[in-house]
């Protein structure tokens, strides 16, 4: 893809980043409290369904339009959906280390039993399902938080000179807009509670 796409992971699904895994941090600490957006430490499965709007449409001499196999360059937006009944083809041989399917996970079966003995071909239990669509004017426009640069979208809190906690992005916004030090400009604002 030419443009980055943001996959909306449901709560408590995305594993911790490699650094937090090494330091034995919880998913809540890594993804929610610290706001880490790095790649997870282990394989993560995503099933992407392409909306018809993603494909280039060609027309013949009679004016009939037909989608082609060529994708648009983007930008795209993503919407999370419920699980889809996708099954690997019978010719595909799955690695026995592939996580078990949702049915076997519910029954507490091992992945070897699921993939080798039962030869289940459904996607792993932890798969996140999304639909990818071409973004047109006003459709699926990401929020300002998603469009901001990584250094200003951090959810980390910083203490000001007065000792009050301020989100890093508010401090950065104050620096760029007002030309003053962000800590002093936001000294009166206090962010209480946990951020989601």
Short mmCIF file of N, CA and C in Angstrom, two decimals, residues 5-147:
data_model
loop_
_atom_site.label_atom_id
_atom_site.label_comp_id
_atom_site.label_asym_id
_atom_site.label_seq_id
_atom_site.Cartn_x
_atom_site.Cartn_y
_atom_site.Cartn_z
N UNK A 5 -2.37 2.25 6.62
CA UNK A 5 -3.73 2.01 7.09
C UNK A 5 -3.67 1.65 8.56
N UNK A 6 -4.63 2.11 9.31
CA UNK A 6 -4.69 1.83 10.74
C UNK A 6 -5.73 0.74 10.98
N UNK A 7 -5.30 -0.38 11.54
CA UNK A 7 -6.19 -1.49 11.81
C UNK A 7 -6.77 -1.30 13.21
N UNK A 8 -8.11 -1.24 13.33
CA UNK A 8 -8.71 -1.08 14.66
C UNK A 8 -8.77 -2.42 15.39
N UNK A 9 -7.85 -2.66 16.30
CA UNK A 9 -7.85 -3.89 17.08
C UNK A 9 -8.83 -3.76 18.23
N UNK A 10 -9.66 -4.78 18.44
CA UNK A 10 -10.55 -4.73 19.61
C UNK A 10 -9.72 -4.70 20.89
N UNK A 11 -10.31 -4.25 21.96
CA UNK A 11 -9.60 -4.16 23.22
C UNK A 11 -9.02 -5.49 23.67
N UNK A 12 -7.83 -5.46 24.19
CA UNK A 12 -7.13 -6.61 24.75
C UNK A 12 -6.88 -7.73 23.74
N UNK A 13 -6.67 -7.38 22.47
CA UNK A 13 -6.37 -8.38 21.44
C UNK A 13 -4.94 -8.26 20.95
N UNK A 14 -4.45 -7.06 20.75
CA UNK A 14 -3.11 -6.85 20.23
C UNK A 14 -2.07 -7.19 21.30
N UNK A 15 -1.16 -8.15 21.03
CA UNK A 15 -0.13 -8.50 22.02
C UNK A 15 0.82 -7.33 22.30
N UNK A 16 1.55 -7.42 23.39
CA UNK A 16 2.48 -6.37 23.78
C UNK A 16 3.62 -6.27 22.77
N UNK A 17 4.31 -5.14 22.78
CA UNK A 17 5.46 -4.95 21.89
C UNK A 17 6.64 -5.77 22.42
N UNK A 18 7.67 -5.91 21.60
CA UNK A 18 8.82 -6.75 21.95
C UNK A 18 9.52 -6.25 23.22
N UNK A 19 9.64 -4.93 23.37
CA UNK A 19 10.32 -4.37 24.53
C UNK A 19 9.56 -4.69 25.82
N UNK A 20 8.23 -4.55 25.77
CA UNK A 20 7.43 -4.82 26.96
C UNK A 20 7.39 -6.32 27.28
N UNK A 21 7.46 -7.16 26.26
CA UNK A 21 7.49 -8.60 26.48
C UNK A 21 8.78 -8.98 27.22
N UNK A 22 9.87 -8.36 26.82
CA UNK A 22 11.16 -8.63 27.45
C UNK A 22 11.16 -8.17 28.91
N UNK A 23 10.42 -7.10 29.20
CA UNK A 23 10.36 -6.56 30.56
C UNK A 23 9.15 -7.05 31.36
N UNK A 24 8.44 -8.07 30.84
CA UNK A 24 7.30 -8.68 31.51
C UNK A 24 6.18 -7.69 31.82
N UNK A 25 5.91 -6.78 30.91
CA UNK A 25 4.83 -5.82 31.09
C UNK A 25 3.52 -6.41 30.58
N UNK A 26 2.43 -6.00 31.17
CA UNK A 26 1.12 -6.51 30.74
C UNK A 26 0.65 -5.77 29.50
N UNK A 27 -0.35 -6.36 28.86
CA UNK A 27 -0.94 -5.73 27.68
C UNK A 27 -1.57 -4.39 28.05
N UNK A 28 -2.21 -4.36 29.20
CA UNK A 28 -2.83 -3.12 29.66
C UNK A 28 -1.77 -2.02 29.84
N UNK A 29 -0.65 -2.38 30.43
CA UNK A 29 0.43 -1.41 30.65
C UNK A 29 1.02 -0.94 29.32
N UNK A 30 1.30 -1.88 28.43
CA UNK A 30 1.96 -1.56 27.16
C UNK A 30 1.08 -0.73 26.24
N UNK A 31 -0.10 -1.26 25.92
CA UNK A 31 -0.94 -0.64 24.88
C UNK A 31 -1.80 0.50 25.39
N UNK A 32 -2.31 0.40 26.60
CA UNK A 32 -3.22 1.43 27.11
C UNK A 32 -2.50 2.50 27.91
N UNK A 33 -1.77 2.09 28.95
CA UNK A 33 -1.13 3.08 29.82
C UNK A 33 0.02 3.81 29.13
N UNK A 34 0.92 3.05 28.51
CA UNK A 34 2.07 3.66 27.85
C UNK A 34 1.79 4.10 26.41
N UNK A 35 0.72 3.55 25.81
CA UNK A 35 0.35 3.95 24.44
C UNK A 35 1.32 3.48 23.37
N UNK A 36 1.99 2.34 23.59
CA UNK A 36 2.94 1.82 22.60
C UNK A 36 2.20 1.40 21.33
N UNK A 37 2.75 1.76 20.19
CA UNK A 37 2.15 1.41 18.90
C UNK A 37 3.07 0.53 18.07
N UNK A 38 4.11 0.00 18.68
CA UNK A 38 5.06 -0.85 17.96
C UNK A 38 4.46 -2.20 17.58
N UNK A 39 5.19 -2.92 16.74
CA UNK A 39 4.74 -4.24 16.31
C UNK A 39 4.68 -5.18 17.51
N UNK A 40 3.72 -6.12 17.51
CA UNK A 40 3.65 -7.08 18.61
C UNK A 40 4.82 -8.05 18.59
N UNK A 41 5.09 -8.65 19.72
CA UNK A 41 6.24 -9.54 19.85
C UNK A 41 6.02 -10.86 19.13
N UNK A 42 4.80 -11.24 18.85
CA UNK A 42 4.49 -12.51 18.21
C UNK A 42 3.66 -12.27 16.95
N UNK A 43 3.42 -13.34 16.19
CA UNK A 43 2.61 -13.21 14.98
C UNK A 43 1.20 -12.77 15.33
N UNK A 44 0.67 -11.88 14.51
CA UNK A 44 -0.69 -11.39 14.67
C UNK A 44 -1.41 -11.64 13.36
N UNK A 45 -2.61 -12.18 13.43
CA UNK A 45 -3.33 -12.57 12.23
C UNK A 45 -4.44 -11.56 11.94
N UNK A 46 -4.45 -11.07 10.69
CA UNK A 46 -5.44 -10.10 10.24
C UNK A 46 -6.05 -10.63 8.95
N UNK A 47 -7.37 -10.70 8.89
CA UNK A 47 -8.07 -11.10 7.68
C UNK A 47 -8.68 -9.85 7.07
N UNK A 48 -8.16 -9.45 5.90
CA UNK A 48 -8.63 -8.23 5.24
C UNK A 48 -9.53 -8.60 4.07
N UNK A 49 -10.75 -8.09 4.08
CA UNK A 49 -11.68 -8.27 2.97
C UNK A 49 -11.69 -6.97 2.18
N UNK A 50 -11.46 -7.05 0.88
CA UNK A 50 -11.43 -5.86 0.04
C UNK A 50 -12.83 -5.53 -0.45
N UNK A 51 -13.26 -4.32 -0.18
CA UNK A 51 -14.53 -3.81 -0.67
C UNK A 51 -14.41 -3.63 -2.19
N UNK A 52 -15.50 -3.73 -2.97
CA UNK A 52 -15.40 -3.52 -4.42
C UNK A 52 -14.84 -2.15 -4.81
N UNK A 53 -14.96 -1.17 -3.92
CA UNK A 53 -14.44 0.17 -4.24
C UNK A 53 -12.92 0.20 -4.30
N UNK A 54 -12.25 -0.83 -3.79
CA UNK A 54 -10.78 -0.88 -3.79
C UNK A 54 -10.20 -1.18 -5.16
N UNK A 55 -11.00 -1.73 -6.06
CA UNK A 55 -10.50 -2.17 -7.35
C UNK A 55 -10.79 -1.14 -8.45
N UNK A 56 -9.85 -1.03 -9.39
CA UNK A 56 -10.00 -0.13 -10.53
C UNK A 56 -11.09 -0.70 -11.43
N UNK A 57 -11.98 0.18 -11.92
CA UNK A 57 -13.07 -0.23 -12.78
C UNK A 57 -12.72 0.14 -14.22
N UNK A 58 -12.88 -0.82 -15.12
CA UNK A 58 -12.64 -0.54 -16.54
C UNK A 58 -13.96 -0.64 -17.29
N UNK A 59 -14.06 0.08 -18.39
CA UNK A 59 -15.28 0.01 -19.20
C UNK A 59 -14.92 -0.39 -20.63
N UNK A 60 -15.80 -1.15 -21.24
CA UNK A 60 -15.55 -1.58 -22.61
C UNK A 60 -16.17 -0.59 -23.59
N UNK A 61 -16.13 -0.91 -24.87
CA UNK A 61 -16.63 0.01 -25.91
C UNK A 61 -18.14 0.21 -25.84
N UNK A 62 -18.86 -0.70 -25.18
CA UNK A 62 -20.31 -0.58 -25.07
C UNK A 62 -20.74 0.15 -23.81
N UNK A 63 -19.81 0.59 -23.01
CA UNK A 63 -20.11 1.34 -21.80
C UNK A 63 -20.33 0.47 -20.57
N UNK A 64 -20.12 -0.83 -20.67
CA UNK A 64 -20.27 -1.71 -19.53
C UNK A 64 -19.02 -1.61 -18.65
N UNK A 65 -19.26 -1.47 -17.36
CA UNK A 65 -18.12 -1.36 -16.44
C UNK A 65 -17.89 -2.70 -15.76
N UNK A 66 -16.64 -2.95 -15.46
CA UNK A 66 -16.24 -4.20 -14.85
C UNK A 66 -15.04 -3.96 -13.95
N UNK A 67 -15.07 -4.47 -12.70
CA UNK A 67 -13.88 -4.33 -11.85
C UNK A 67 -12.73 -5.17 -12.39
N UNK A 68 -11.54 -4.66 -12.23
CA UNK A 68 -10.35 -5.40 -12.66
C UNK A 68 -9.66 -6.00 -11.45
N UNK A 69 -8.56 -6.65 -11.65
CA UNK A 69 -7.79 -7.23 -10.54
C UNK A 69 -6.79 -6.22 -9.97
N UNK A 70 -6.77 -5.01 -10.49
CA UNK A 70 -5.81 -4.00 -10.05
C UNK A 70 -6.40 -3.15 -8.93
N UNK A 71 -5.63 -2.97 -7.87
CA UNK A 71 -6.07 -2.16 -6.72
C UNK A 71 -5.82 -0.68 -6.98
N UNK A 72 -6.69 0.16 -6.40
CA UNK A 72 -6.44 1.61 -6.40
C UNK A 72 -5.21 1.87 -5.53
N UNK A 73 -4.60 3.02 -5.70
CA UNK A 73 -3.43 3.37 -4.89
C UNK A 73 -3.82 3.84 -3.50
N UNK A 74 -5.07 4.23 -3.32
CA UNK A 74 -5.52 4.65 -1.99
C UNK A 74 -5.81 6.12 -1.95
N UNK A 75 -6.03 6.69 -0.83
CA UNK A 75 -5.94 6.14 0.52
C UNK A 75 -7.15 5.26 0.85
N UNK A 76 -6.95 4.35 1.77
CA UNK A 76 -7.99 3.42 2.19
C UNK A 76 -8.34 3.68 3.65
N UNK A 77 -9.53 3.23 4.04
CA UNK A 77 -9.88 3.23 5.45
C UNK A 77 -10.38 1.85 5.82
N UNK A 78 -10.31 1.52 7.08
CA UNK A 78 -10.60 0.18 7.56
C UNK A 78 -11.72 0.22 8.57
N UNK A 79 -12.61 -0.76 8.48
CA UNK A 79 -13.68 -0.91 9.46
C UNK A 79 -13.61 -2.33 10.02
N UNK A 80 -13.69 -2.44 11.33
CA UNK A 80 -13.69 -3.76 11.95
C UNK A 80 -15.04 -4.44 11.75
N UNK A 81 -15.02 -5.75 11.55
CA UNK A 81 -16.25 -6.53 11.38
C UNK A 81 -16.17 -7.78 12.25
N UNK A 82 -17.31 -8.44 12.38
CA UNK A 82 -17.34 -9.71 13.11
C UNK A 82 -16.61 -10.77 12.30
N UNK A 83 -16.30 -11.88 12.93
CA UNK A 83 -15.53 -12.92 12.26
C UNK A 83 -16.24 -13.41 11.00
N UNK A 84 -15.46 -13.69 9.99
CA UNK A 84 -15.95 -14.15 8.69
C UNK A 84 -15.59 -15.63 8.53
N UNK A 85 -16.42 -16.40 7.85
CA UNK A 85 -16.13 -17.84 7.71
C UNK A 85 -15.13 -18.13 6.59
N UNK A 86 -13.89 -17.71 6.77
CA UNK A 86 -12.85 -17.99 5.78
C UNK A 86 -12.15 -19.29 6.14
N UNK A 87 -11.93 -20.14 5.14
CA UNK A 87 -11.26 -21.41 5.34
C UNK A 87 -10.12 -21.50 4.33
N UNK A 88 -8.95 -21.96 4.79
CA UNK A 88 -7.83 -22.18 3.88
C UNK A 88 -8.19 -23.26 2.87
N UNK A 89 -7.65 -23.20 1.65
CA UNK A 89 -7.90 -24.27 0.67
C UNK A 89 -7.36 -25.61 1.17
N UNK A 90 -7.97 -26.70 0.70
CA UNK A 90 -7.53 -28.04 1.14
C UNK A 90 -6.09 -28.32 0.75
N UNK A 91 -5.63 -27.71 -0.33
CA UNK A 91 -4.25 -27.94 -0.78
C UNK A 91 -3.22 -27.28 0.13
N UNK A 92 -3.63 -26.32 0.93
CA UNK A 92 -2.72 -25.60 1.82
C UNK A 92 -2.41 -26.46 3.04
N UNK A 93 -1.13 -26.66 3.29
CA UNK A 93 -0.71 -27.40 4.47
C UNK A 93 -0.28 -26.38 5.52
N UNK A 94 -1.00 -26.37 6.63
CA UNK A 94 -0.73 -25.41 7.70
C UNK A 94 0.39 -25.90 8.61
N UNK A 95 1.16 -24.96 9.08
CA UNK A 95 2.21 -25.25 10.05
C UNK A 95 1.53 -25.73 11.34
N UNK A 96 2.01 -26.82 11.94
CA UNK A 96 1.40 -27.30 13.19
C UNK A 96 1.48 -26.27 14.33
N UNK A 97 2.36 -25.29 14.18
CA UNK A 97 2.49 -24.27 15.21
C UNK A 97 1.50 -23.12 15.02
N UNK A 98 0.67 -23.18 13.97
CA UNK A 98 -0.37 -22.17 13.77
C UNK A 98 -1.34 -22.27 14.93
N UNK A 99 -1.73 -21.14 15.53
CA UNK A 99 -2.67 -21.22 16.66
C UNK A 99 -3.96 -21.94 16.29
N UNK A 100 -4.58 -22.54 17.27
CA UNK A 100 -5.80 -23.31 17.04
C UNK A 100 -6.95 -22.42 16.60
N UNK A 101 -7.96 -23.04 16.02
CA UNK A 101 -9.14 -22.30 15.57
C UNK A 101 -9.98 -21.92 16.79
N UNK A 102 -11.00 -21.08 16.58
CA UNK A 102 -11.83 -20.59 17.69
C UNK A 102 -12.56 -21.73 18.40
N UNK A 103 -13.06 -22.72 17.64
CA UNK A 103 -13.78 -23.84 18.25
C UNK A 103 -12.87 -24.64 19.17
N UNK A 104 -11.67 -24.93 18.69
CA UNK A 104 -10.73 -25.70 19.52
C UNK A 104 -10.23 -24.89 20.71
N UNK A 105 -10.11 -23.59 20.55
CA UNK A 105 -9.69 -22.73 21.65
C UNK A 105 -10.75 -22.75 22.75
N UNK A 106 -12.03 -22.71 22.36
CA UNK A 106 -13.12 -22.75 23.34
C UNK A 106 -13.13 -24.07 24.10
N UNK A 107 -12.75 -25.17 23.43
CA UNK A 107 -12.73 -26.49 24.06
C UNK A 107 -11.39 -26.78 24.74
N UNK A 108 -10.47 -25.82 24.66
CA UNK A 108 -9.15 -25.93 25.29
C UNK A 108 -8.30 -27.04 24.68
N UNK A 109 -8.46 -27.27 23.37
CA UNK A 109 -7.63 -28.24 22.67
C UNK A 109 -6.31 -27.58 22.29
N UNK A 110 -5.27 -28.39 22.15
CA UNK A 110 -3.96 -27.85 21.76
C UNK A 110 -3.96 -27.54 20.27
N UNK A 111 -3.03 -26.71 19.85
CA UNK A 111 -2.95 -26.35 18.44
C UNK A 111 -2.50 -27.54 17.59
N UNK A 112 -1.68 -28.41 18.15
CA UNK A 112 -1.25 -29.59 17.41
C UNK A 112 -2.45 -30.51 17.15
N UNK A 113 -3.29 -30.69 18.15
CA UNK A 113 -4.48 -31.50 17.98
C UNK A 113 -5.39 -30.88 16.93
N UNK A 114 -5.56 -29.58 16.97
CA UNK A 114 -6.42 -28.87 16.03
C UNK A 114 -5.89 -28.97 14.60
N UNK A 115 -4.64 -28.62 14.41
CA UNK A 115 -4.07 -28.50 13.06
C UNK A 115 -3.58 -29.83 12.49
N UNK A 116 -3.05 -30.73 13.31
CA UNK A 116 -2.49 -31.98 12.81
C UNK A 116 -3.50 -33.12 12.86
N UNK A 117 -4.10 -33.33 14.01
CA UNK A 117 -5.03 -34.46 14.16
C UNK A 117 -6.36 -34.19 13.45
N UNK A 118 -6.98 -33.06 13.75
CA UNK A 118 -8.29 -32.74 13.18
C UNK A 118 -8.19 -32.06 11.80
N UNK A 119 -7.02 -31.54 11.47
CA UNK A 119 -6.76 -30.88 10.19
C UNK A 119 -7.74 -29.72 9.92
N UNK A 120 -8.00 -28.94 10.95
CA UNK A 120 -8.87 -27.78 10.79
C UNK A 120 -8.18 -26.73 9.93
N UNK A 121 -8.93 -26.12 9.01
CA UNK A 121 -8.38 -25.16 8.06
C UNK A 121 -8.91 -23.74 8.28
N UNK A 122 -9.63 -23.52 9.37
CA UNK A 122 -10.14 -22.18 9.65
C UNK A 122 -9.03 -21.31 10.22
N UNK A 123 -9.24 -20.00 10.20
CA UNK A 123 -8.24 -19.06 10.68
C UNK A 123 -8.04 -19.18 12.19
N UNK A 124 -6.87 -18.76 12.69
CA UNK A 124 -6.61 -18.84 14.14
C UNK A 124 -7.65 -18.06 14.96
N UNK A 125 -7.78 -18.45 16.20
CA UNK A 125 -8.78 -17.87 17.09
C UNK A 125 -8.58 -16.38 17.32
N UNK A 126 -7.34 -15.91 17.23
CA UNK A 126 -7.04 -14.52 17.54
C UNK A 126 -7.10 -13.60 16.33
N UNK A 127 -7.58 -14.08 15.20
CA UNK A 127 -7.62 -13.29 13.97
C UNK A 127 -8.53 -12.09 14.12
N UNK A 128 -8.07 -10.94 13.62
CA UNK A 128 -8.88 -9.72 13.60
C UNK A 128 -9.41 -9.56 12.18
N UNK A 129 -10.71 -9.36 12.03
CA UNK A 129 -11.35 -9.26 10.72
C UNK A 129 -11.69 -7.80 10.42
N UNK A 130 -11.29 -7.34 9.23
CA UNK A 130 -11.57 -5.96 8.83
C UNK A 130 -11.99 -5.92 7.36
N UNK A 131 -12.67 -4.84 6.98
CA UNK A 131 -13.03 -4.58 5.59
C UNK A 131 -12.30 -3.32 5.17
N UNK A 132 -11.60 -3.41 4.04
CA UNK A 132 -10.83 -2.29 3.50
C UNK A 132 -11.65 -1.63 2.39
N UNK A 133 -11.81 -0.31 2.46
CA UNK A 133 -12.56 0.44 1.46
C UNK A 133 -11.75 1.63 0.99
N UNK A 134 -12.03 2.06 -0.24
CA UNK A 134 -11.37 3.25 -0.78
C UNK A 134 -11.98 4.47 -0.13
N UNK A 135 -11.14 5.37 0.36
CA UNK A 135 -11.64 6.58 1.01
C UNK A 135 -11.93 7.62 -0.05
N UNK A 136 -13.17 8.07 -0.06
CA UNK A 136 -13.56 9.18 -0.93
C UNK A 136 -13.79 10.39 -0.05
N UNK A 137 -14.07 11.53 -0.63
CA UNK A 137 -14.24 12.76 0.15
C UNK A 137 -15.28 12.57 1.24
N UNK A 138 -14.84 12.74 2.49
CA UNK A 138 -15.75 12.71 3.63
C UNK A 138 -16.06 11.32 4.16
N UNK A 139 -15.72 10.26 3.45
CA UNK A 139 -16.03 8.93 3.92
C UNK A 139 -14.85 8.36 4.68
N UNK A 140 -15.14 7.85 5.85
CA UNK A 140 -14.11 7.16 6.62
C UNK A 140 -12.89 8.00 6.91
N UNK A 141 -13.08 9.32 7.03
CA UNK A 141 -11.94 10.18 7.29
C UNK A 141 -11.45 9.90 8.70
N UNK A 142 -10.19 9.57 8.86
CA UNK A 142 -9.67 9.27 10.19
C UNK A 142 -9.76 10.50 11.10
N UNK A 143 -9.82 10.24 12.38
CA UNK A 143 -9.87 11.33 13.33
C UNK A 143 -8.53 12.06 13.34
N UNK A 144 -8.50 13.21 13.98
CA UNK A 144 -7.27 14.00 14.04
C UNK A 144 -6.17 13.23 14.76
N UNK A 145 -6.56 12.39 15.74
CA UNK A 145 -5.57 11.61 16.47
C UNK A 145 -4.83 10.66 15.55
N UNK A 146 -5.55 10.07 14.58
CA UNK A 146 -4.93 9.12 13.67
C UNK A 146 -4.07 9.81 12.63
N UNK A 147 -4.40 11.05 12.28
CA UNK A 147 -3.67 11.76 11.25
C UNK A 147 -2.44 12.48 11.79
#
